[in-house]
Amino acid sequence: MIIRFFLATLFVLLASIPVNAGDTDYLALLAEDSEIKAIAEVVSIKVVSNNSDGTFKQVTFKKLYGVTPFIPQEFVGGCKTMEARWQRRLPDTVYFNPRRGQKVYVTVTTNEGAITSYTLLTRQLEAALKQNPRSVAYSKGRANVLPQDQ
């Protein structure tokens, strides 16, 4: 009897999560919790698959500056891109556009995991990451420097 009550309560709670989720940016939450946060250079890009909802690629990065500890000199992240006219964007899917040689700030769940944010490097972003990484916020697959309190 107690187990049934517990399972029924658990089911109701879990079922209500998507309803309450609304516009929450889950990719931003994943970026915040990513093991790899680094300023890096795109070394190579490998196409893994082409589907109607985009092209899945594996991107190899060379670490230039690690924001989080224990980042390998080279690491890999996966992402979706749009490559062909016949592909159609899915709502709520973030597509990235990596190019060989780009210097970026990237977050990856774990080595060989999903890219959770990908932002071209600017002087302002680089300075914020090196001086105060907590001043960087994530939204829809991008990193932004928060305005300073005055």
Tab-separated table of N, CA and C in Angstrom:
chain	number	residue	atom	x	y	z
A	1	MET	N	0.817	-1.188	0.000
A	1	MET	CA	0.000	0.000	0.000
A	1	MET	C	0.867	1.261	0.000
A	2	ILE	N	1.888	1.288	0.843
A	2	ILE	CA	2.782	2.440	0.918
A	2	ILE	C	3.547	2.591	-0.393
A	3	ILE	N	3.963	1.474	-0.959
A	3	ILE	CA	4.707	1.516	-2.226
A	3	ILE	C	3.824	2.069	-3.337
A	4	ARG	N	2.565	1.660	-3.399
A	4	ARG	CA	1.646	2.175	-4.417
A	4	ARG	C	1.465	3.684	-4.273
A	5	PHE	N	1.284	4.140	-3.043
A	5	PHE	CA	1.127	5.566	-2.798
A	5	PHE	C	2.383	6.325	-3.234
A	6	PHE	N	3.549	5.800	-2.889
A	6	PHE	CA	4.814	6.429	-3.252
A	6	PHE	C	4.962	6.488	-4.778
A	7	LEU	N	4.679	5.388	-5.457
A	7	LEU	CA	4.800	5.355	-6.915
A	7	LEU	C	3.798	6.295	-7.587
A	8	ALA	N	2.581	6.351	-7.074
A	8	ALA	CA	1.575	7.256	-7.636
A	8	ALA	C	1.988	8.712	-7.449
A	9	THR	N	2.500	9.045	-6.277
A	9	THR	CA	2.967	10.410	-6.021
A	9	THR	C	4.146	10.748	-6.921
A	10	LEU	N	5.081	9.831	-7.061
A	10	LEU	CA	6.242	10.042	-7.917
A	10	LEU	C	5.821	10.243	-9.373
A	11	PHE	N	4.854	9.444	-9.838
A	11	PHE	CA	4.360	9.577	-11.206
A	11	PHE	C	3.732	10.949	-11.445
A	12	VAL	N	2.916	11.415	-10.515
A	12	VAL	CA	2.272	12.720	-10.649
A	12	VAL	C	3.311	13.833	-10.673
A	13	LEU	N	4.303	13.753	-9.813
A	13	LEU	CA	5.350	14.780	-9.775
A	13	LEU	C	6.157	14.802	-11.075
A	14	LEU	N	6.537	13.631	-11.550
A	14	LEU	CA	7.320	13.571	-12.786
A	14	LEU	C	6.498	14.003	-13.994
A	15	ALA	N	5.238	13.697	-14.010
A	15	ALA	CA	4.379	14.084	-15.133
A	15	ALA	C	4.167	15.586	-15.182
A	16	SER	N	4.235	16.251	-14.033
A	16	SER	CA	3.995	17.693	-14.014
A	16	SER	C	5.228	18.513	-14.382
A	17	ILE	N	6.404	17.930	-14.408
A	17	ILE	CA	7.627	18.671	-14.722
A	17	ILE	C	7.588	19.298	-16.110
A	18	PRO	N	7.254	18.561	-17.195
A	18	PRO	CA	7.228	19.210	-18.504
A	18	PRO	C	6.204	20.337	-18.599
A	19	VAL	N	5.099	20.232	-17.903
A	19	VAL	CA	4.096	21.282	-17.932
A	19	VAL	C	4.637	22.550	-17.289
A	20	ASN	N	5.367	22.406	-16.209
A	20	ASN	CA	5.917	23.559	-15.510
A	20	ASN	C	7.197	24.085	-16.146
A	21	ALA	N	7.798	23.308	-17.036
A	21	ALA	CA	9.079	23.698	-17.615
A	21	ALA	C	8.957	24.950	-18.464
A	22	GLY	N	7.922	25.058	-19.260
A	22	GLY	CA	7.683	26.248	-20.064
A	22	GLY	C	8.863	26.636	-20.917
A	23	ASP	N	9.350	27.855	-20.745
A	23	ASP	CA	10.423	28.380	-21.572
A	23	ASP	C	11.805	28.215	-20.959
A	24	THR	N	11.968	27.332	-20.006
A	24	THR	CA	13.267	27.144	-19.386
A	24	THR	C	14.279	26.744	-20.445
A	25	ASP	N	15.424	27.380	-20.428
A	25	ASP	CA	16.487	27.109	-21.388
A	25	ASP	C	17.368	25.986	-20.827
A	26	TYR	N	17.019	24.740	-21.160
A	26	TYR	CA	17.748	23.600	-20.628
A	26	TYR	C	19.183	23.557	-21.125
A	27	LEU	N	19.423	24.030	-22.329
A	27	LEU	CA	20.778	24.065	-22.850
A	27	LEU	C	21.651	24.994	-22.002
A	28	ALA	N	21.078	26.081	-21.502
A	28	ALA	CA	21.817	26.982	-20.613
A	28	ALA	C	22.171	26.271	-19.305
A	29	LEU	N	21.245	25.488	-18.788
A	29	LEU	CA	21.525	24.734	-17.568
A	29	LEU	C	22.617	23.701	-17.817
A	30	LEU	N	22.566	23.043	-18.967
A	30	LEU	CA	23.600	22.070	-19.314
A	30	LEU	C	24.955	22.748	-19.493
A	31	ALA	N	24.965	23.923	-20.111
A	31	ALA	CA	26.224	24.663	-20.288
A	31	ALA	C	26.820	25.019	-18.932
A	32	GLU	N	25.980	25.447	-18.018
A	32	GLU	CA	26.444	25.815	-16.680
A	32	GLU	C	27.094	24.628	-15.985
A	33	ASP	N	26.554	23.421	-16.205
A	33	ASP	CA	27.049	22.216	-15.538
A	33	ASP	C	28.069	21.432	-16.356
A	34	SER	N	28.475	21.936	-17.507
A	34	SER	CA	29.411	21.209	-18.373
A	34	SER	C	30.770	21.037	-17.706
A	35	GLU	N	31.376	19.863	-17.924
A	35	GLU	CA	32.704	19.584	-17.377
A	35	GLU	C	33.779	20.385	-18.089
A	36	ILE	N	33.588	20.621	-19.377
A	36	ILE	CA	34.586	21.344	-20.160
A	36	ILE	C	34.064	22.733	-20.485
A	37	LYS	N	34.798	23.740	-20.014
A	37	LYS	CA	34.534	25.140	-20.351
A	37	LYS	C	35.892	25.703	-20.728
A	38	ALA	N	36.059	26.063	-22.003
A	38	ALA	CA	37.398	26.448	-22.450
A	38	ALA	C	37.368	27.431	-23.606
A	39	ILE	N	38.416	28.238	-23.663
A	39	ILE	CA	38.717	29.004	-24.860
A	39	ILE	C	39.525	28.047	-25.716
A	40	ALA	N	39.094	27.844	-26.946
A	40	ALA	CA	39.717	26.815	-27.770
A	40	ALA	C	39.703	27.208	-29.242
A	41	GLU	N	40.483	26.474	-30.009
A	41	GLU	CA	40.517	26.642	-31.461
A	41	GLU	C	39.961	25.377	-32.101
A	42	VAL	N	39.129	25.555	-33.129
A	42	VAL	CA	38.577	24.409	-33.849
A	42	VAL	C	39.691	23.828	-34.720
A	43	VAL	N	40.033	22.555	-34.467
A	43	VAL	CA	41.110	21.891	-35.186
A	43	VAL	C	40.575	21.120	-36.384
A	44	SER	N	39.507	20.363	-36.167
A	44	SER	CA	38.933	19.582	-37.270
A	44	SER	C	37.451	19.342	-37.019
A	45	ILE	N	36.761	19.043	-38.117
A	45	ILE	CA	35.322	18.789	-38.061
A	45	ILE	C	35.045	17.534	-38.886
A	46	LYS	N	34.319	16.608	-38.295
A	46	LYS	CA	33.996	15.349	-38.971
A	46	LYS	C	32.480	15.191	-39.039
A	47	VAL	N	31.954	14.983	-40.245
A	47	VAL	CA	30.528	14.733	-40.414
A	47	VAL	C	30.245	13.295	-39.995
A	48	VAL	N	29.312	13.128	-39.076
A	48	VAL	CA	28.950	11.804	-38.592
A	48	VAL	C	27.708	11.296	-39.311
A	49	SER	N	26.687	12.168	-39.468
A	49	SER	CA	25.466	11.748	-40.154
A	49	SER	C	24.710	12.944	-40.700
A	50	ASN	N	23.959	12.716	-41.767
A	50	ASN	CA	23.065	13.719	-42.354
A	50	ASN	C	21.637	13.221	-42.185
A	51	ASN	N	20.806	14.047	-41.561
A	51	ASN	CA	19.407	13.684	-41.358
A	51	ASN	C	18.530	14.847	-41.784
A	52	SER	N	17.236	14.621	-41.813
A	52	SER	CA	16.313	15.675	-42.229
A	52	SER	C	16.308	16.855	-41.261
A	53	ASP	N	16.701	16.620	-40.004
A	53	ASP	CA	16.715	17.706	-39.017
A	53	ASP	C	18.104	18.320	-38.828
A	54	GLY	N	19.052	18.009	-39.685
A	54	GLY	CA	20.378	18.612	-39.621
A	54	GLY	C	21.489	17.596	-39.767
A	55	THR	N	22.697	18.100	-39.812
A	55	THR	CA	23.896	17.272	-39.927
A	55	THR	C	24.571	17.202	-38.571
A	56	PHE	N	24.856	15.978	-38.115
A	56	PHE	CA	25.545	15.814	-36.844
A	56	PHE	C	27.041	15.762	-37.115
A	57	LYS	N	27.800	16.602	-36.369
A	57	LYS	CA	29.246	16.681	-36.557
A	57	LYS	C	29.975	16.481	-35.241
A	58	GLN	N	31.190	15.931	-35.357
A	58	GLN	CA	32.117	15.848	-34.237
A	58	GLN	C	33.184	16.901	-34.470
A	59	VAL	N	33.349	17.783	-33.497
A	59	VAL	CA	34.291	18.888	-33.618
A	59	VAL	C	35.441	18.648	-32.637
A	60	THR	N	36.671	18.702	-33.149
A	60	THR	CA	37.851	18.558	-32.305
A	60	THR	C	38.407	19.946	-32.012
A	61	PHE	N	38.655	20.206	-30.729
A	61	PHE	CA	39.148	21.497	-30.269
A	61	PHE	C	40.538	21.346	-29.661
A	62	LYS	N	41.345	22.391	-29.805
A	62	LYS	CA	42.631	22.488	-29.103
A	62	LYS	C	42.458	23.530	-28.009
A	63	LYS	N	42.707	23.139	-26.769
A	63	LYS	CA	42.537	24.040	-25.628
A	63	LYS	C	43.578	25.148	-25.680
A	64	LEU	N	43.104	26.394	-25.561
A	64	LEU	CA	43.984	27.546	-25.445
A	64	LEU	C	44.011	28.054	-24.008
A	65	TYR	N	42.853	27.978	-23.330
A	65	TYR	CA	42.740	28.402	-21.935
A	65	TYR	C	41.579	27.635	-21.308
A	66	GLY	N	41.847	26.971	-20.198
A	66	GLY	CA	40.805	26.221	-19.513
A	66	GLY	C	40.150	27.021	-18.413
A	67	VAL	N	38.841	27.138	-18.468
A	67	VAL	CA	38.087	27.805	-17.408
A	67	VAL	C	37.822	26.805	-16.281
A	68	THR	N	37.571	25.552	-16.651
A	68	THR	CA	37.403	24.486	-15.663
A	68	THR	C	38.682	23.651	-15.633
A	69	PRO	N	38.933	22.966	-14.529
A	69	PRO	CA	40.169	22.175	-14.428
A	69	PRO	C	40.083	20.851	-15.197
A	70	PHE	N	41.233	20.261	-15.416
A	70	PHE	CA	41.370	18.914	-15.977
A	70	PHE	C	40.824	18.780	-17.392
A	71	ILE	N	41.065	19.768	-18.220
A	71	ILE	CA	40.643	19.707	-19.618
A	71	ILE	C	41.815	19.181	-20.433
A	72	PRO	N	41.584	18.159	-21.263
A	72	PRO	CA	42.684	17.664	-22.101
A	72	PRO	C	43.113	18.721	-23.127
A	73	GLN	N	44.344	18.596	-23.629
A	73	GLN	CA	44.846	19.540	-24.637
A	73	GLN	C	43.971	19.543	-25.881
A	74	GLU	N	43.440	18.388	-26.250
A	74	GLU	CA	42.464	18.291	-27.338
A	74	GLU	C	41.236	17.570	-26.801
A	75	PHE	N	40.076	18.056	-27.172
A	75	PHE	CA	38.834	17.428	-26.747
A	75	PHE	C	37.831	17.504	-27.887
A	76	VAL	N	36.782	16.702	-27.796
A	76	VAL	CA	35.804	16.569	-28.873
A	76	VAL	C	34.408	16.850	-28.344
A	77	GLY	N	33.609	17.523	-29.168
A	77	GLY	CA	32.215	17.774	-28.844
A	77	GLY	C	31.350	17.561	-30.069
A	78	GLY	N	30.113	17.159	-29.867
A	78	GLY	CA	29.192	16.915	-30.969
A	78	GLY	C	28.123	17.986	-31.050
A	79	CYS	N	27.709	18.300	-32.295
A	79	CYS	CA	26.662	19.303	-32.482
A	79	CYS	C	25.931	19.068	-33.790
A	80	LYS	N	24.817	19.766	-33.947
A	80	LYS	CA	24.047	19.732	-35.190
A	80	LYS	C	24.262	21.025	-35.950
A	81	THR	N	24.307	20.910	-37.269
A	81	THR	CA	24.402	22.072	-38.150
A	81	THR	C	23.373	21.899	-39.262
A	82	MET	N	23.103	22.979	-39.958
A	82	MET	CA	22.243	22.914	-41.143
A	82	MET	C	23.162	23.005	-42.356
A	83	GLU	N	23.103	21.995	-43.228
A	83	GLU	CA	24.017	21.918	-44.357
A	83	GLU	C	23.328	21.960	-45.710
A	84	ALA	N	22.082	21.552	-45.778
A	84	ALA	CA	21.423	21.405	-47.077
A	84	ALA	C	20.012	21.992	-47.057
A	85	ARG	N	19.537	22.358	-48.229
A	85	ARG	CA	18.191	22.931	-48.335
A	85	ARG	C	17.096	21.951	-47.915
A	86	TRP	N	17.326	20.668	-48.113
A	86	TRP	CA	16.293	19.686	-47.798
A	86	TRP	C	16.151	19.455	-46.293
A	87	GLN	N	17.099	19.946	-45.503
A	87	GLN	CA	17.011	19.806	-44.058
A	87	GLN	C	16.097	20.878	-43.480
A	88	ARG	N	15.345	20.514	-42.459
A	88	ARG	CA	14.413	21.438	-41.808
A	88	ARG	C	14.763	21.569	-40.337
A	89	ARG	N	14.792	22.811	-39.875
A	89	ARG	CA	15.088	23.082	-38.467
A	89	ARG	C	13.970	22.563	-37.566
A	90	LEU	N	14.378	21.979	-36.457
A	90	LEU	CA	13.416	21.578	-35.436
A	90	LEU	C	13.270	22.722	-34.439
A	91	PRO	N	12.048	22.993	-34.012
A	91	PRO	CA	11.908	24.012	-32.964
A	91	PRO	C	12.600	23.522	-31.692
A	92	ASP	N	13.107	24.438	-30.913
A	92	ASP	CA	13.792	24.134	-29.656
A	92	ASP	C	15.129	23.411	-29.827
A	93	THR	N	15.642	23.326	-31.055
A	93	THR	CA	16.962	22.745	-31.286
A	93	THR	C	17.916	23.873	-31.629
A	94	VAL	N	19.079	23.865	-30.982
A	94	VAL	CA	20.092	24.878	-31.252
A	94	VAL	C	21.103	24.285	-32.220
A	95	TYR	N	21.335	24.995	-33.310
A	95	TYR	CA	22.297	24.571	-34.318
A	95	TYR	C	23.532	25.457	-34.229
A	96	PHE	N	24.707	24.853	-34.331
A	96	PHE	CA	25.955	25.598	-34.300
A	96	PHE	C	26.572	25.563	-35.690
A	97	ASN	N	27.553	26.421	-35.931
A	97	ASN	CA	28.195	26.494	-37.236
A	97	ASN	C	29.716	26.565	-37.063
A	98	PRO	N	30.327	25.456	-36.609
A	98	PRO	CA	31.770	25.494	-36.381
A	98	PRO	C	32.552	25.535	-37.697
A	99	ARG	N	33.653	26.263	-37.670
A	99	ARG	CA	34.554	26.369	-38.818
A	99	ARG	C	35.973	26.148	-38.337
A	100	ARG	N	36.739	25.414	-39.125
A	100	ARG	CA	38.141	25.139	-38.784
A	100	ARG	C	38.892	26.458	-38.604
A	101	GLY	N	39.678	26.537	-37.530
A	101	GLY	CA	40.486	27.724	-37.264
A	101	GLY	C	39.811	28.770	-36.394
A	102	GLN	N	38.515	28.650	-36.138
A	102	GLN	CA	37.818	29.623	-35.291
A	102	GLN	C	38.318	29.536	-33.854
A	103	LYS	N	38.454	30.694	-33.217
A	103	LYS	CA	38.754	30.755	-31.789
A	103	LYS	C	37.437	31.046	-31.089
A	104	VAL	N	37.078	30.148	-30.180
A	104	VAL	CA	35.758	30.202	-29.563
A	104	VAL	C	35.842	29.938	-28.064
A	105	TYR	N	34.766	30.303	-27.390
A	105	TYR	CA	34.542	29.829	-26.027
A	105	TYR	C	33.499	28.733	-26.167
A	106	VAL	N	33.840	27.540	-25.721
A	106	VAL	CA	32.957	26.396	-25.902
A	106	VAL	C	32.754	25.676	-24.572
A	107	THR	N	31.545	25.159	-24.387
A	107	THR	CA	31.260	24.289	-23.254
A	107	THR	C	30.782	22.956	-23.814
A	108	VAL	N	31.289	21.881	-23.221
A	108	VAL	CA	30.961	20.524	-23.665
A	108	VAL	C	30.634	19.710	-22.422
A	109	THR	N	29.576	18.919	-22.478
A	109	THR	CA	29.144	18.152	-21.302
A	109	THR	C	30.310	17.378	-20.703
A	110	THR	N	31.026	16.645	-21.527
A	110	THR	CA	32.214	15.880	-21.157
A	110	THR	C	32.952	15.583	-22.446
A	111	ASN	N	34.199	15.181	-22.382
A	111	ASN	CA	34.944	14.907	-23.600
A	111	ASN	C	34.190	13.885	-24.452
A	112	GLU	N	33.978	14.211	-25.710
A	112	GLU	CA	33.202	13.438	-26.682
A	112	GLU	C	31.702	13.514	-26.419
A	113	GLY	N	31.280	14.478	-25.609
A	113	GLY	CA	29.868	14.685	-25.330
A	113	GLY	C	29.290	15.778	-26.213
A	114	ALA	N	28.166	16.314	-25.795
A	114	ALA	CA	27.455	17.328	-26.569
A	114	ALA	C	28.008	18.725	-26.296
A	115	ILE	N	28.086	19.527	-27.359
A	115	ILE	CA	28.430	20.934	-27.206
A	115	ILE	C	27.193	21.622	-26.649
A	116	THR	N	27.354	22.318	-25.531
A	116	THR	CA	26.212	22.972	-24.895
A	116	THR	C	26.210	24.480	-25.119
A	117	SER	N	27.355	25.046	-25.474
A	117	SER	CA	27.409	26.434	-25.927
A	117	SER	C	28.632	26.605	-26.815
A	118	TYR	N	28.511	27.534	-27.773
A	118	TYR	CA	29.571	27.771	-28.747
A	118	TYR	C	29.496	29.237	-29.133
A	119	THR	N	30.516	30.011	-28.724
A	119	THR	CA	30.486	31.454	-28.928
A	119	THR	C	31.817	31.912	-29.494
A	120	LEU	N	31.765	32.664	-30.593
A	120	LEU	CA	32.995	33.241	-31.134
A	120	LEU	C	33.627	34.127	-30.075
A	121	LEU	N	34.942	34.050	-29.958
A	121	LEU	CA	35.657	34.768	-28.911
A	121	LEU	C	35.777	36.254	-29.232
A	122	THR	N	35.436	37.086	-28.249
A	122	THR	CA	35.633	38.535	-28.332
A	122	THR	C	36.579	38.935	-27.202
A	123	ARG	N	37.144	40.125	-27.281
A	123	ARG	CA	38.041	40.597	-26.212
A	123	ARG	C	37.299	40.678	-24.881
A	124	GLN	N	36.066	41.182	-24.933
A	124	GLN	CA	35.277	41.325	-23.714
A	124	GLN	C	34.996	39.968	-23.071
A	125	LEU	N	34.611	38.987	-23.888
A	125	LEU	CA	34.325	37.650	-23.372
A	125	LEU	C	35.591	37.005	-22.821
A	126	GLU	N	36.699	37.134	-23.545
A	126	GLU	CA	37.961	36.556	-23.079
A	126	GLU	C	38.385	37.160	-21.738
A	127	ALA	N	38.287	38.483	-21.608
A	127	ALA	CA	38.645	39.144	-20.354
A	127	ALA	C	37.751	38.674	-19.211
A	128	ALA	N	36.456	38.563	-19.461
A	128	ALA	CA	35.518	38.111	-18.424
A	128	ALA	C	35.836	36.680	-17.990
A	129	LEU	N	36.151	35.817	-18.929
A	129	LEU	CA	36.442	34.418	-18.604
A	129	LEU	C	37.719	34.293	-17.781
A	130	LYS	N	38.695	35.126	-18.069
A	130	LYS	CA	39.965	35.038	-17.353
A	130	LYS	C	39.918	35.749	-15.996
A	131	GLN	N	39.128	36.805	-15.874
A	131	GLN	CA	39.089	37.576	-14.637
A	131	GLN	C	37.949	37.157	-13.708
A	132	ASN	N	36.775	36.894	-14.272
A	132	ASN	CA	35.614	36.560	-13.447
A	132	ASN	C	34.650	35.668	-14.248
A	133	PRO	N	34.929	34.366	-14.320
A	133	PRO	CA	34.078	33.472	-15.107
A	133	PRO	C	32.611	33.457	-14.679
A	134	ARG	N	32.337	33.859	-13.447
A	134	ARG	CA	30.939	33.894	-12.977
A	134	ARG	C	30.140	35.023	-13.619
A	135	SER	N	30.827	35.925	-14.301
A	135	SER	CA	30.129	37.022	-14.979
A	135	SER	C	29.631	36.610	-16.366
A	136	VAL	N	29.781	35.339	-16.695
A	136	VAL	CA	29.331	34.830	-17.985
A	136	VAL	C	28.053	34.021	-17.784
A	137	ALA	N	27.042	34.338	-18.587
A	137	ALA	CA	25.758	33.628	-18.531
A	137	ALA	C	25.513	32.963	-19.882
A	138	TYR	N	24.654	31.961	-19.888
A	138	TYR	CA	24.381	31.194	-21.100
A	138	TYR	C	22.915	31.335	-21.493
A	139	SER	N	22.688	31.391	-22.794
A	139	SER	CA	21.333	31.446	-23.307
A	139	SER	C	21.316	30.928	-24.738
A	140	LYS	N	20.487	29.918	-24.969
A	140	LYS	CA	20.275	29.363	-26.307
A	140	LYS	C	21.568	29.038	-27.034
A	141	GLY	N	22.499	28.405	-26.317
A	141	GLY	CA	23.727	27.932	-26.932
A	141	GLY	C	24.818	28.971	-27.071
A	142	ARG	N	24.659	30.119	-26.447
A	142	ARG	CA	25.658	31.188	-26.532
A	142	ARG	C	26.041	31.645	-25.126
A	143	ALA	N	27.256	32.181	-25.017
A	143	ALA	CA	27.722	32.765	-23.765
A	143	ALA	C	27.689	34.275	-23.898
A	144	ASN	N	27.251	34.942	-22.843
A	144	ASN	CA	27.171	36.402	-22.817
A	144	ASN	C	27.761	36.918	-21.530
A	145	VAL	N	28.435	38.061	-21.602
A	145	VAL	CA	28.984	38.685	-20.402
A	145	VAL	C	27.865	39.508	-19.760
A	146	LEU	N	27.649	39.253	-18.477
A	146	LEU	CA	26.628	39.998	-17.743
A	146	LEU	C	27.105	41.418	-17.507
A	147	PRO	N	26.189	42.404	-17.542
A	147	PRO	CA	26.590	43.782	-17.261
A	147	PRO	C	27.064	43.922	-15.821
A	148	GLN	N	28.057	44.789	-15.612
A	148	GLN	CA	28.603	45.018	-14.276
A	148	GLN	C	27.638	45.872	-13.466
A	149	ASP	N	27.488	45.549	-12.180
A	149	ASP	CA	26.687	46.386	-11.280
A	149	ASP	C	27.460	47.671	-10.999
A	150	GLN	N	26.765	48.783	-11.019
A	150	GLN	CA	27.473	50.049	-10.798
A	150	GLN	C	27.050	50.729	-9.561
